[in-house]
Short mmCIF file of C-alpha atoms in Angstrom, two decimals:
data_model
loop_
_atom_site.label_atom_id
_atom_site.label_comp_id
_atom_site.label_asym_id
_atom_site.label_seq_id
_atom_site.Cartn_x
_atom_site.Cartn_y
_atom_site.Cartn_z
CA UNK A 440 47.86 -20.81 95.40
CA UNK A 441 50.83 -21.50 92.73
CA UNK A 442 49.88 -21.36 89.04
CA UNK A 443 50.79 -24.10 86.85
CA UNK A 444 53.90 -21.75 85.59
CA UNK A 445 54.97 -22.06 89.08
CA UNK A 446 54.67 -25.70 89.57
CA UNK A 447 55.86 -26.67 85.78
CA UNK A 448 59.61 -26.37 87.19
CA UNK A 449 59.46 -28.28 90.52
CA UNK A 450 57.24 -30.89 88.93
CA UNK A 451 59.58 -31.08 85.89
CA UNK A 452 62.34 -31.61 88.70
CA UNK A 453 60.93 -34.20 90.60
CA UNK A 454 60.07 -35.89 87.35
CA UNK A 455 63.55 -35.86 85.61
CA UNK A 456 64.92 -36.79 89.19
CA UNK A 457 62.59 -39.86 89.45
CA UNK A 458 63.12 -41.23 86.06
CA UNK A 459 66.34 -39.86 84.02
CA UNK A 460 70.00 -40.04 86.20
CA UNK A 461 72.70 -37.53 85.71
CA UNK A 462 72.92 -35.15 82.92
CA UNK A 463 69.44 -35.95 81.63
CA UNK A 464 67.93 -34.43 84.93
CA UNK A 465 69.61 -30.97 84.36
CA UNK A 466 68.74 -30.47 80.79
CA UNK A 467 65.07 -31.15 81.91
CA UNK A 468 65.50 -28.65 84.09
CA UNK A 469 66.61 -25.97 81.95
CA UNK A 470 63.72 -26.74 79.66
CA UNK A 471 61.36 -26.43 82.21
CA UNK A 472 62.77 -22.55 83.24
CA UNK A 473 62.90 -21.54 79.47
CA UNK A 474 58.76 -22.83 79.23
CA UNK A 475 58.28 -20.90 82.15
CA UNK A 476 59.60 -17.85 80.74
CA UNK A 477 57.59 -18.21 77.24
CA UNK A 478 54.65 -18.27 79.26
CA UNK A 479 55.04 -15.16 81.31
CA UNK A 480 56.26 -13.23 77.74
CA UNK A 481 53.70 -10.74 76.77
CA UNK A 482 54.08 -10.29 73.01
CA UNK A 483 51.20 -8.00 72.58
CA UNK A 484 51.54 -4.35 72.22
CA UNK A 485 49.19 -1.87 73.43
CA UNK A 486 50.18 1.67 73.25
CA UNK A 487 47.02 3.15 74.32
CA UNK A 488 47.62 1.38 77.89
CA UNK A 489 49.82 2.27 80.68
CA UNK A 490 51.53 4.88 78.46
CA UNK A 491 54.86 5.78 80.01
CA UNK A 492 55.56 2.61 81.69
CA UNK A 493 58.37 0.25 81.14
CA UNK A 494 56.14 -2.04 79.42
CA UNK A 495 54.79 0.42 76.91
CA UNK A 496 58.27 1.85 76.12
CA UNK A 497 59.14 -1.53 75.16
CA UNK A 498 56.18 -2.14 72.96
CA UNK A 499 57.37 1.05 71.12
CA UNK A 500 61.09 -0.38 70.70
CA UNK A 501 59.52 -3.57 69.39
CA UNK A 502 57.04 -1.41 66.71
CA UNK A 503 60.19 0.39 65.88
CA UNK A 504 62.20 -3.12 65.15
CA UNK A 505 59.46 -4.73 63.18
CA UNK A 506 59.10 -1.54 60.79
CA UNK A 507 62.90 -0.86 60.50
CA UNK A 508 62.55 -4.69 59.41
CA UNK A 509 60.05 -3.96 56.85
CA UNK A 510 61.93 -1.06 55.23
CA UNK A 511 65.07 -2.35 55.14
CA UNK A 512 63.65 -5.28 53.19
CA UNK A 513 61.86 -3.24 50.51
CA UNK A 514 65.11 -0.83 49.99
CA UNK A 515 67.04 -3.80 49.34
CA UNK A 516 64.73 -5.57 46.83
CA UNK A 517 67.12 -6.50 43.61
CA UNK A 518 66.95 -4.38 40.17
CA UNK A 519 65.73 -7.15 37.63
CA UNK A 520 67.11 -5.74 34.27
CA UNK A 521 64.75 -6.61 30.93
CA UNK A 522 64.12 -4.33 27.41
CA UNK A 523 62.08 -1.06 27.75
CA UNK A 524 60.01 -0.06 24.71
CA UNK A 525 61.20 3.01 23.02
CA UNK A 526 58.34 5.86 23.17
CA UNK A 527 56.29 6.38 20.38
CA UNK A 528 56.92 9.03 17.88
CA UNK A 529 54.25 11.35 16.85
CA UNK A 530 53.09 9.78 13.30
CA UNK A 531 53.34 6.32 15.02
CA UNK A 532 51.12 6.93 18.09
CA UNK A 533 48.41 8.90 15.48
CA UNK A 534 48.40 5.29 13.40
CA UNK A 535 48.07 3.23 16.52
CA UNK A 536 44.86 5.89 18.24
CA UNK A 537 42.13 3.59 16.41
CA UNK A 538 43.39 -0.06 17.85
CA UNK A 539 43.73 1.78 21.41
CA UNK A 540 41.23 2.60 23.82
CA UNK A 541 40.98 5.96 25.84
CA UNK A 542 38.52 8.39 27.05
CA UNK A 543 36.45 10.05 24.75
CA UNK A 544 36.88 13.41 26.99
CA UNK A 545 40.91 12.97 25.76
CA UNK A 546 39.81 13.42 21.87
CA UNK A 547 39.87 9.27 21.37
CA UNK A 548 39.74 8.35 17.80
CA UNK A 549 39.08 4.81 18.09
CA UNK A 550 37.48 3.17 14.99
CA UNK A 551 38.61 5.95 12.83
CA UNK A 552 39.88 4.51 9.17
CA UNK A 553 43.62 4.38 8.77
CA UNK A 554 45.62 4.17 5.79
CA UNK A 555 45.43 0.15 4.57
CA UNK A 556 49.04 -1.64 5.22
CA UNK A 557 50.49 -4.31 2.99
CA UNK A 558 48.69 -6.88 4.56
CA UNK A 559 45.42 -5.56 3.03
CA UNK A 560 44.65 -6.99 -0.68
CA UNK A 561 41.93 -5.34 -2.64
CA UNK A 562 39.21 -7.40 -3.48
CA UNK A 563 37.91 -7.77 -7.55
CA UNK A 564 34.59 -6.15 -6.20
CA UNK A 565 33.09 -5.72 -3.25
CA UNK A 566 30.81 -8.47 -1.93
CA UNK A 567 27.11 -7.87 -1.75
CA UNK A 568 24.84 -8.37 1.27
CA UNK A 569 22.75 -11.50 1.23
CA UNK A 570 19.25 -9.68 1.74
CA UNK A 571 18.39 -5.61 1.35
CA UNK A 572 15.84 -4.20 3.70
CA UNK A 573 14.21 -1.31 2.74
CA UNK A 574 11.30 1.13 3.55
CA UNK A 575 9.87 3.97 1.40
CA UNK A 576 6.71 5.61 0.52
CA UNK A 577 4.34 5.53 -2.39
CA UNK A 578 4.32 8.69 -4.66
CA UNK A 579 2.35 9.93 -7.22
CA UNK A 580 3.00 6.67 -9.36
CA UNK A 581 1.59 4.23 -6.87
CA UNK A 582 2.75 1.43 -5.59
CA UNK A 583 4.42 0.08 -8.71
CA UNK A 584 6.43 3.56 -8.99
CA UNK A 585 8.15 2.96 -5.87
CA UNK A 586 8.80 -0.60 -6.29
CA UNK A 587 10.77 -0.09 -9.59
CA UNK A 588 12.97 2.54 -7.75
CA UNK A 589 13.71 -0.10 -5.01
CA UNK A 590 15.20 -2.14 -7.63
CA UNK A 591 12.18 -4.80 -8.13
CA UNK A 592 12.37 -6.21 -11.35
CA UNK A 593 9.72 -6.42 -14.49
CA UNK A 594 8.83 -10.42 -13.65
CA UNK A 595 8.67 -9.89 -10.21
CA UNK A 596 6.13 -6.44 -10.61
CA UNK A 597 3.87 -8.86 -12.58
CA UNK A 598 4.16 -11.31 -10.39
CA UNK A 599 2.87 -8.55 -7.33
CA UNK A 600 -0.31 -7.23 -9.94
CA UNK A 601 -1.19 -10.82 -10.30
CA UNK A 602 -0.94 -11.54 -6.87
CA UNK A 603 -2.74 -8.72 -5.20
CA UNK A 604 -5.62 -8.54 -7.90
CA UNK A 605 -8.92 -7.87 -5.89
CA UNK A 606 -7.06 -7.03 -2.94
CA UNK A 607 -5.52 -3.55 -4.02
CA UNK A 608 -3.99 -2.15 -7.15
CA UNK A 609 -0.57 -1.26 -8.30
CA UNK A 610 -1.49 2.66 -8.68
CA UNK A 611 -4.50 2.76 -6.43
CA UNK A 612 -2.06 3.02 -3.20
CA UNK A 613 -2.54 6.45 -1.77
CA UNK A 614 0.67 8.77 -1.87
CA UNK A 615 2.80 8.44 1.15
CA UNK A 616 1.49 5.34 2.37
CA UNK A 617 4.72 3.21 3.69
CA UNK A 618 6.24 0.33 1.58
CA UNK A 619 8.36 -2.05 3.56
CA UNK A 620 10.22 -4.60 1.15
CA UNK A 621 12.70 -7.61 1.27
CA UNK A 622 14.92 -8.39 -1.38
CA UNK A 623 17.02 -11.20 -1.44
CA UNK A 624 20.05 -12.86 -3.18
CA UNK A 625 20.92 -12.78 -6.54
CA UNK A 626 23.01 -14.92 -8.87
CA UNK A 627 24.61 -11.92 -10.75
CA UNK A 628 24.66 -8.18 -10.44
CA UNK A 629 23.55 -8.00 -14.30
CA UNK A 630 20.00 -9.11 -12.63
CA UNK A 631 17.43 -7.72 -10.24
CA UNK A 632 17.53 -8.81 -6.74
CA UNK A 633 14.49 -11.32 -6.28
CA UNK A 634 11.71 -9.87 -3.90
CA UNK A 635 11.20 -12.10 -0.90
CA UNK A 636 8.55 -10.44 1.27
CA UNK A 637 6.50 -7.06 0.51
CA UNK A 638 3.94 -5.07 2.78
CA UNK A 639 2.23 -1.78 2.11
CA UNK A 640 -0.98 -0.10 3.18
CA UNK A 641 -3.60 -0.69 0.66
CA UNK A 642 -6.42 1.32 2.43
CA UNK A 643 -7.15 3.05 5.75
CA UNK A 644 -8.31 -0.22 7.27
CA UNK A 645 -6.27 -2.84 5.77
CA UNK A 646 -2.38 -3.47 4.72
CA UNK A 647 -1.49 -6.52 1.90
CA UNK A 648 1.54 -8.26 2.49
CA UNK A 649 2.91 -10.43 -0.45
CA UNK A 650 5.45 -13.20 0.15
CA UNK A 651 7.68 -15.80 -1.85
CA UNK A 652 6.72 -19.36 -1.37
CA UNK A 653 8.90 -22.16 -1.56
CA UNK A 654 8.31 -22.97 -4.73
CA UNK A 655 9.01 -19.26 -5.88
CA UNK A 656 5.70 -18.05 -6.54
CA UNK A 657 4.14 -15.16 -4.65
CA UNK A 658 1.34 -15.23 -2.60
CA UNK A 659 -0.71 -12.26 -1.00
CA UNK A 660 -2.97 -11.84 1.86
CA UNK A 661 -5.09 -9.43 3.84
CA UNK A 662 -3.78 -7.69 7.28
CA UNK A 663 -6.64 -6.18 8.43
CA UNK A 664 -6.34 -3.13 10.42
CA UNK A 665 -8.88 -1.95 13.29
CA UNK A 666 -10.51 1.17 13.10
CA UNK A 667 -12.36 3.13 16.06
CA UNK A 668 -14.97 4.92 13.82
CA UNK A 669 -16.35 7.06 17.04
CA UNK A 670 -17.07 11.08 15.58
CA UNK A 671 -14.47 13.64 17.26
CA UNK A 672 -15.71 16.56 18.94
CA UNK A 673 -13.96 20.03 18.72
CA UNK A 674 -14.72 22.92 20.92
CA UNK A 675 -12.56 26.56 20.91
CA UNK A 676 -13.38 30.04 20.95
CA UNK A 677 -13.50 31.91 17.84
CA UNK A 678 -11.39 34.87 18.65
CA UNK A 679 -10.52 37.37 15.76
CA UNK A 680 -10.69 34.53 13.03
CA UNK A 681 -12.52 31.33 13.04
CA UNK A 682 -10.77 30.11 10.41
CA UNK A 683 -7.29 30.54 12.27
CA UNK A 684 -8.64 29.33 15.38
CA UNK A 685 -10.24 26.25 13.88
CA UNK A 686 -7.13 25.09 12.05
CA UNK A 687 -4.96 25.69 15.27
CA UNK A 688 -7.15 23.10 16.88
CA UNK A 689 -6.28 20.91 14.44
CA UNK A 690 -9.45 21.02 12.29
CA UNK A 691 -9.40 20.48 8.61
CA UNK A 692 -9.69 23.46 6.09
CA UNK A 693 -12.87 21.71 4.33
CA UNK A 694 -14.51 20.87 7.76
CA UNK A 695 -14.28 24.81 8.42
CA UNK A 696 -15.39 25.57 5.50
CA UNK A 697 -18.71 23.21 5.76
CA UNK A 698 -18.98 24.50 9.39
CA UNK A 699 -19.35 28.26 7.96
CA UNK A 700 -21.82 27.11 5.65
CA UNK A 701 -24.04 25.02 8.33
CA UNK A 702 -24.27 27.82 10.57
CA UNK A 703 -24.62 30.21 7.57
CA UNK A 704 -28.28 28.88 7.43
CA UNK A 705 -29.48 29.88 10.45
CA UNK A 706 -27.55 33.25 11.18
CA UNK A 707 -25.19 36.21 9.16
CA UNK A 708 -22.02 35.30 9.84
CA UNK A 709 -19.92 38.31 9.17
CA UNK A 710 -22.47 40.78 11.37
CA UNK A 711 -23.65 37.97 13.96
CA UNK A 712 -20.76 36.07 14.86
CA UNK A 713 -18.85 37.72 17.88
CA UNK A 714 -15.28 36.72 18.85
CA UNK A 715 -16.24 35.85 22.45
CA UNK A 716 -18.46 32.81 21.08
CA UNK A 717 -17.37 29.29 20.95
CA UNK A 718 -17.72 27.31 17.91
CA UNK A 719 -18.86 23.57 18.47
CA UNK A 720 -18.06 20.73 16.14
CA UNK A 721 -18.41 17.22 15.52
CA UNK A 722 -16.68 15.49 12.50
CA UNK A 723 -16.68 12.23 11.49
CA UNK A 724 -13.21 10.43 12.47
CA UNK A 725 -11.59 7.34 11.94
CA UNK A 726 -8.45 6.45 14.26
CA UNK A 727 -6.58 2.92 12.97
CA UNK A 728 -4.70 0.84 15.78
CA UNK A 729 -1.37 1.77 14.27
CA UNK A 730 -2.06 5.67 15.49
CA UNK A 731 -3.40 7.25 11.78
CA UNK A 732 -6.39 9.47 11.80
CA UNK A 733 -8.85 10.85 8.98
CA UNK A 734 -11.30 13.10 9.18
CA UNK A 735 -14.24 12.70 7.22
CA UNK A 736 -17.88 15.11 7.07
CA UNK A 737 -18.69 17.82 9.56
CA UNK A 738 -21.71 16.12 11.66
CA UNK A 739 -22.55 18.78 14.14
CA UNK A 740 -22.02 22.45 14.11
CA UNK A 741 -22.65 24.50 16.93
CA UNK A 742 -21.92 28.17 18.08
CA UNK A 743 -21.91 28.89 21.97
CA UNK A 744 -22.94 32.01 23.49
CA UNK A 745 -23.95 35.33 22.60
CA UNK A 746 -27.26 36.76 21.20
CA UNK A 747 -27.12 34.01 18.40
CA UNK A 748 -26.14 30.39 19.26
CA UNK A 749 -26.62 27.93 17.26
CA UNK A 750 -27.15 24.00 17.01
CA UNK A 751 -27.53 22.38 13.51
CA UNK A 752 -27.06 18.62 12.69
CA UNK A 753 -26.46 16.84 9.48
CA UNK A 754 -29.06 14.57 8.35
CA UNK A 755 -28.70 13.03 5.11
CA UNK A 756 -27.45 15.40 2.80
CA UNK A 757 -28.71 18.57 4.61
CA UNK A 758 -28.39 20.44 7.94
CA UNK A 759 -31.45 20.38 10.42
CA UNK A 760 -31.75 22.91 13.91
CA UNK A 761 -32.24 21.11 16.68
CA UNK A 762 -35.92 21.07 16.30
CA UNK A 763 -35.90 19.28 13.22
CA UNK A 764 -36.17 22.69 10.58
CA UNK A 765 -33.62 22.59 7.48
CA UNK A 766 -32.62 25.75 5.47
CA UNK A 767 -32.07 25.36 1.85
CA UNK A 768 -30.65 28.68 -0.27
CA UNK A 769 -30.57 28.46 -3.93
CA UNK A 770 -33.03 29.02 -7.07
CA UNK A 771 -36.02 27.16 -7.97
CA UNK A 772 -35.80 23.99 -9.65
CA UNK A 773 -37.47 23.13 -13.03
CA UNK A 774 -41.40 22.91 -12.80
CA UNK A 775 -41.27 20.76 -15.92
CA UNK A 776 -38.44 17.86 -16.04
CA UNK A 777 -36.42 18.21 -19.55
CA UNK A 778 -38.64 21.00 -21.34
CA UNK A 779 -37.68 24.08 -23.13
CA UNK A 780 -38.82 27.07 -22.46
CA UNK A 781 -40.42 28.61 -25.32
CA UNK A 782 -41.65 32.26 -23.76
CA UNK A 783 -39.68 34.35 -21.30
CA UNK A 784 -40.46 37.10 -19.21
CA UNK A 785 -41.17 40.63 -20.06
CA UNK A 786 -43.36 42.41 -22.74
CA UNK A 787 -45.01 40.44 -25.64
CA UNK A 788 -47.75 40.18 -27.30
CA UNK A 789 -50.50 37.78 -26.50
CA UNK A 790 -51.39 35.10 -29.16
CA UNK A 791 -55.05 35.16 -27.95
CA UNK A 792 -55.84 38.43 -26.63
CA UNK A 793 -54.15 39.71 -29.76
CA UNK A 794 -52.25 42.52 -27.81
CA UNK A 795 -48.54 43.58 -26.11
CA UNK A 796 -48.83 42.87 -22.27
CA UNK A 797 -46.70 41.92 -19.75
CA UNK A 798 -45.98 38.45 -19.60
CA UNK A 799 -45.80 37.75 -15.50
CA UNK A 800 -43.98 34.29 -16.41
CA UNK A 801 -42.18 31.50 -18.41
CA UNK A 802 -43.74 28.89 -20.58
CA UNK A 803 -42.34 25.42 -20.98
CA UNK A 804 -43.71 23.67 -23.94
CA UNK A 805 -44.49 19.81 -23.17
CA UNK A 806 -47.14 17.48 -24.05
CA UNK A 807 -50.15 16.76 -22.09
CA UNK A 808 -50.10 14.94 -19.56
CA UNK A 809 -46.19 15.77 -18.66
CA UNK A 810 -45.70 15.92 -14.55
CA UNK A 811 -45.64 19.44 -13.17
CA UNK A 812 -43.09 19.42 -10.19
CA UNK A 813 -43.07 21.88 -7.36
CA UNK A 814 -39.87 23.89 -7.73
CA UNK A 815 -39.55 24.71 -4.28
CA UNK A 816 -40.93 23.35 -0.84
CA UNK A 817 -44.02 24.93 0.56
CA UNK A 818 -47.52 24.94 1.25
CA UNK A 819 -50.54 24.85 -1.51
CA UNK A 820 -52.55 28.35 -1.28
CA UNK A 821 -54.67 27.63 -4.30
CA UNK A 822 -55.42 24.25 -6.29
CA UNK A 823 -58.68 25.24 -8.19
CA UNK A 824 -59.75 27.48 -11.56
CA UNK A 825 -58.06 30.65 -12.31
CA UNK A 826 -60.04 32.12 -14.89
CA UNK A 827 -57.76 32.39 -17.95
CA UNK A 828 -54.82 30.68 -16.14
CA UNK A 829 -57.38 27.60 -16.22
CA UNK A 830 -56.65 24.74 -13.48
CA UNK A 831 -53.89 26.30 -11.60
CA UNK A 832 -52.14 25.48 -8.33
CA UNK A 833 -50.56 28.63 -6.39
CA UNK A 834 -47.49 27.84 -3.46
CA UNK A 835 -46.14 29.52 -0.95
CA UNK A 836 -42.67 29.03 0.06
CA UNK A 837 -42.41 31.96 3.24
CA UNK A 838 -40.31 34.99 2.70
CA UNK A 839 -42.77 36.87 0.36
CA UNK A 840 -42.36 34.09 -2.53
CA UNK A 841 -44.82 32.34 -4.27
CA UNK A 842 -45.04 30.46 -7.47
CA UNK A 843 -47.96 29.77 -9.73
CA UNK A 844 -48.55 26.97 -12.31
CA UNK A 845 -51.20 27.42 -14.86
CA UNK A 846 -53.08 25.69 -18.17
CA UNK A 847 -52.72 22.52 -16.04
CA UNK A 848 -54.98 19.42 -17.43
CA UNK A 849 -55.15 18.30 -13.72
CA UNK A 850 -53.81 19.13 -10.09
CA UNK A 851 -53.01 16.25 -7.47
CA UNK A 852 -52.97 18.76 -4.62
CA UNK A 853 -55.56 20.41 -2.55
CA UNK A 854 -54.92 23.89 -0.69
CA UNK A 855 -53.49 23.65 2.56
CA UNK A 856 -51.61 20.52 1.66
CA UNK A 857 -47.54 20.88 2.33
CA UNK A 858 -45.29 20.02 -0.70
CA UNK A 859 -41.54 19.16 -1.00
CA UNK A 860 -39.17 20.24 -3.93
CA UNK A 861 -39.89 17.86 -6.84
CA UNK A 862 -43.30 16.39 -5.88
CA UNK A 863 -45.97 16.17 -8.48
CA UNK A 864 -48.43 19.00 -8.10
CA UNK A 865 -50.37 18.42 -11.98
CA UNK A 866 -50.20 17.63 -15.16
CA UNK A 867 -49.62 19.80 -18.21
CA UNK A 868 -52.67 20.95 -20.08
CA UNK A 869 -54.41 23.76 -22.19
CA UNK A 870 -56.80 24.84 -19.66
CA UNK A 871 -57.96 28.60 -19.69
CA UNK A 872 -56.21 31.16 -22.54
CA UNK A 873 -54.12 28.75 -23.96
CA UNK A 874 -53.34 27.72 -27.70
CA UNK A 875 -51.52 24.57 -27.03
CA UNK A 876 -50.37 22.36 -23.90
CA UNK A 877 -47.72 23.91 -22.10
CA UNK A 878 -47.23 25.28 -18.61
CA UNK A 879 -47.27 28.80 -17.71
CA UNK A 880 -45.06 29.20 -14.47
CA UNK A 881 -44.69 32.65 -12.32
CA UNK A 882 -43.27 33.53 -9.23
CA UNK A 883 -43.81 36.43 -7.11
CA UNK A 884 -41.97 38.15 -4.72
CA UNK A 885 -43.89 40.57 -2.01
CA UNK A 886 -46.85 40.45 -4.63
CA UNK A 887 -44.79 41.45 -7.37
CA UNK A 888 -44.11 39.29 -10.47
CA UNK A 889 -40.38 38.87 -10.81
CA UNK A 890 -38.22 36.81 -13.18
CA UNK A 891 -38.04 33.23 -12.23
CA UNK A 892 -34.53 33.36 -13.44
CA UNK A 893 -33.51 35.42 -10.61
CA UNK A 894 -35.40 34.17 -7.89
CA UNK A 895 -33.55 33.15 -5.18
CA UNK A 896 -35.24 30.84 -3.20
CA UNK A 897 -34.93 30.46 0.82
CA UNK A 898 -37.14 27.35 2.02
CA UNK A 899 -37.66 25.68 4.86
CA UNK A 900 -37.96 21.46 4.70
CA UNK A 901 -38.86 19.86 8.16
CA UNK A 902 -38.32 16.27 9.24
CA UNK A 903 -40.94 13.70 8.64
CA UNK A 904 -42.65 12.96 11.57
CA UNK A 905 -41.08 9.25 11.82
CA UNK A 906 -37.47 10.56 11.70
CA UNK A 907 -37.99 12.87 14.57
CA UNK A 908 -37.16 10.49 17.26
CA UNK A 909 -34.22 8.93 15.74
CA UNK A 910 -32.67 12.63 14.71
CA UNK A 911 -33.10 13.70 18.60
CA UNK A 912 -31.61 10.24 19.56
CA UNK A 913 -28.28 11.45 17.38
CA UNK A 914 -28.37 14.90 18.24
CA UNK A 915 -28.01 13.84 22.03
CA UNK A 916 -25.53 11.19 21.62
CA UNK A 917 -23.41 13.91 19.31
CA UNK A 918 -23.87 17.04 22.02
CA UNK A 919 -22.56 14.44 24.86
CA UNK A 920 -19.61 13.52 23.24
CA UNK A 921 -16.32 14.46 25.35
CA UNK A 922 -14.16 17.48 24.05
CA UNK A 923 -10.72 16.63 22.53
#
């Protein structure tokens, strides 16, 4: 079958012969022949196909001609004349460096100050900022000293003091408390800047903000700070030094001292505490939502492990063991409040018997009926007639210590009863071998009389039965706290 290109000349010739006379027919034949050659031409150069063939060599030649034409056009580009800037001198390059940009690794000096040029005009005085924002801390002089140091004027200081009255004190702010203030624009440099805003920590749980109102007055308001009052529990190894171990764990030194006093009521700290034991403390603790912490009193003291474990908890002003028993050290209290001592301990001439003998106690002169108080907690061994002692009460305080109260007008306790320190046990009288109303007071240690001034009482007190359930619940709460 003939292709379209083969039929085109014949078709063109036939058409020309039929429609066009003479030379027009010949021109038509030539156009038809040229169209056929263009159709047969293949301008696609594929040097990867039929390598070495005539067609391949023709493609190489075509590619070479095109490349040569491109190179010749580039070489023959005309030169355009124009001004060329002269290279900068070393001094000029240094001066221009701050105004340019270059990599820091190459020693960029962008932004450095340069000497002023003739275009710079010196101002009579530098302009002031419209407002100044300052942050400082209160020192030993309180808030007022910090504000004066920051440039607040006397008028504004008086206004602040009046505005915060009832919320805080100018001198009551703790040293180290943060103070934030904003000072506004002033009319002249001769007067202080007016206060626009002030905010300071008035207490651990609150801030106070002072702002200037549209009428120029200062108004204050309290900003509460949320506080978490959960006690904190800390445990650690006693090690070579309890003080160093506890302070390293973040426990204040005052709390460590309370801990040693608390467990010292149960054991001999120096002899019975071991480095392998662990201390266990629950401390009153407050944490503000702003992150500050504040430690309070020691609430629970424990010593874990070893032969002498300890577990005591604060209840009121004393520490009690887990079974509700407390321990108090110290001398005895006065058995007659406010009375003077009329006769001391030792040998003396007896005013009734009329001879010298050992005065086994001390006498307190007081009017008849004056209350007589137990000098220490204990139990009543005797309450009755004691011969020359008259009406007498004897208390047993444990550890070999007993006290005797003689010449009473009457007594208000009975044998077997437990009494607390400071509890009334009778009244001053002049019964027995007595020349006038007074109290004869004795202290006995292991069956021998001793000077009451030298007596060192160590008495246990027990919690009331009504307090035991609350005490046990509090102890369970403390010992179940997680360790920090």
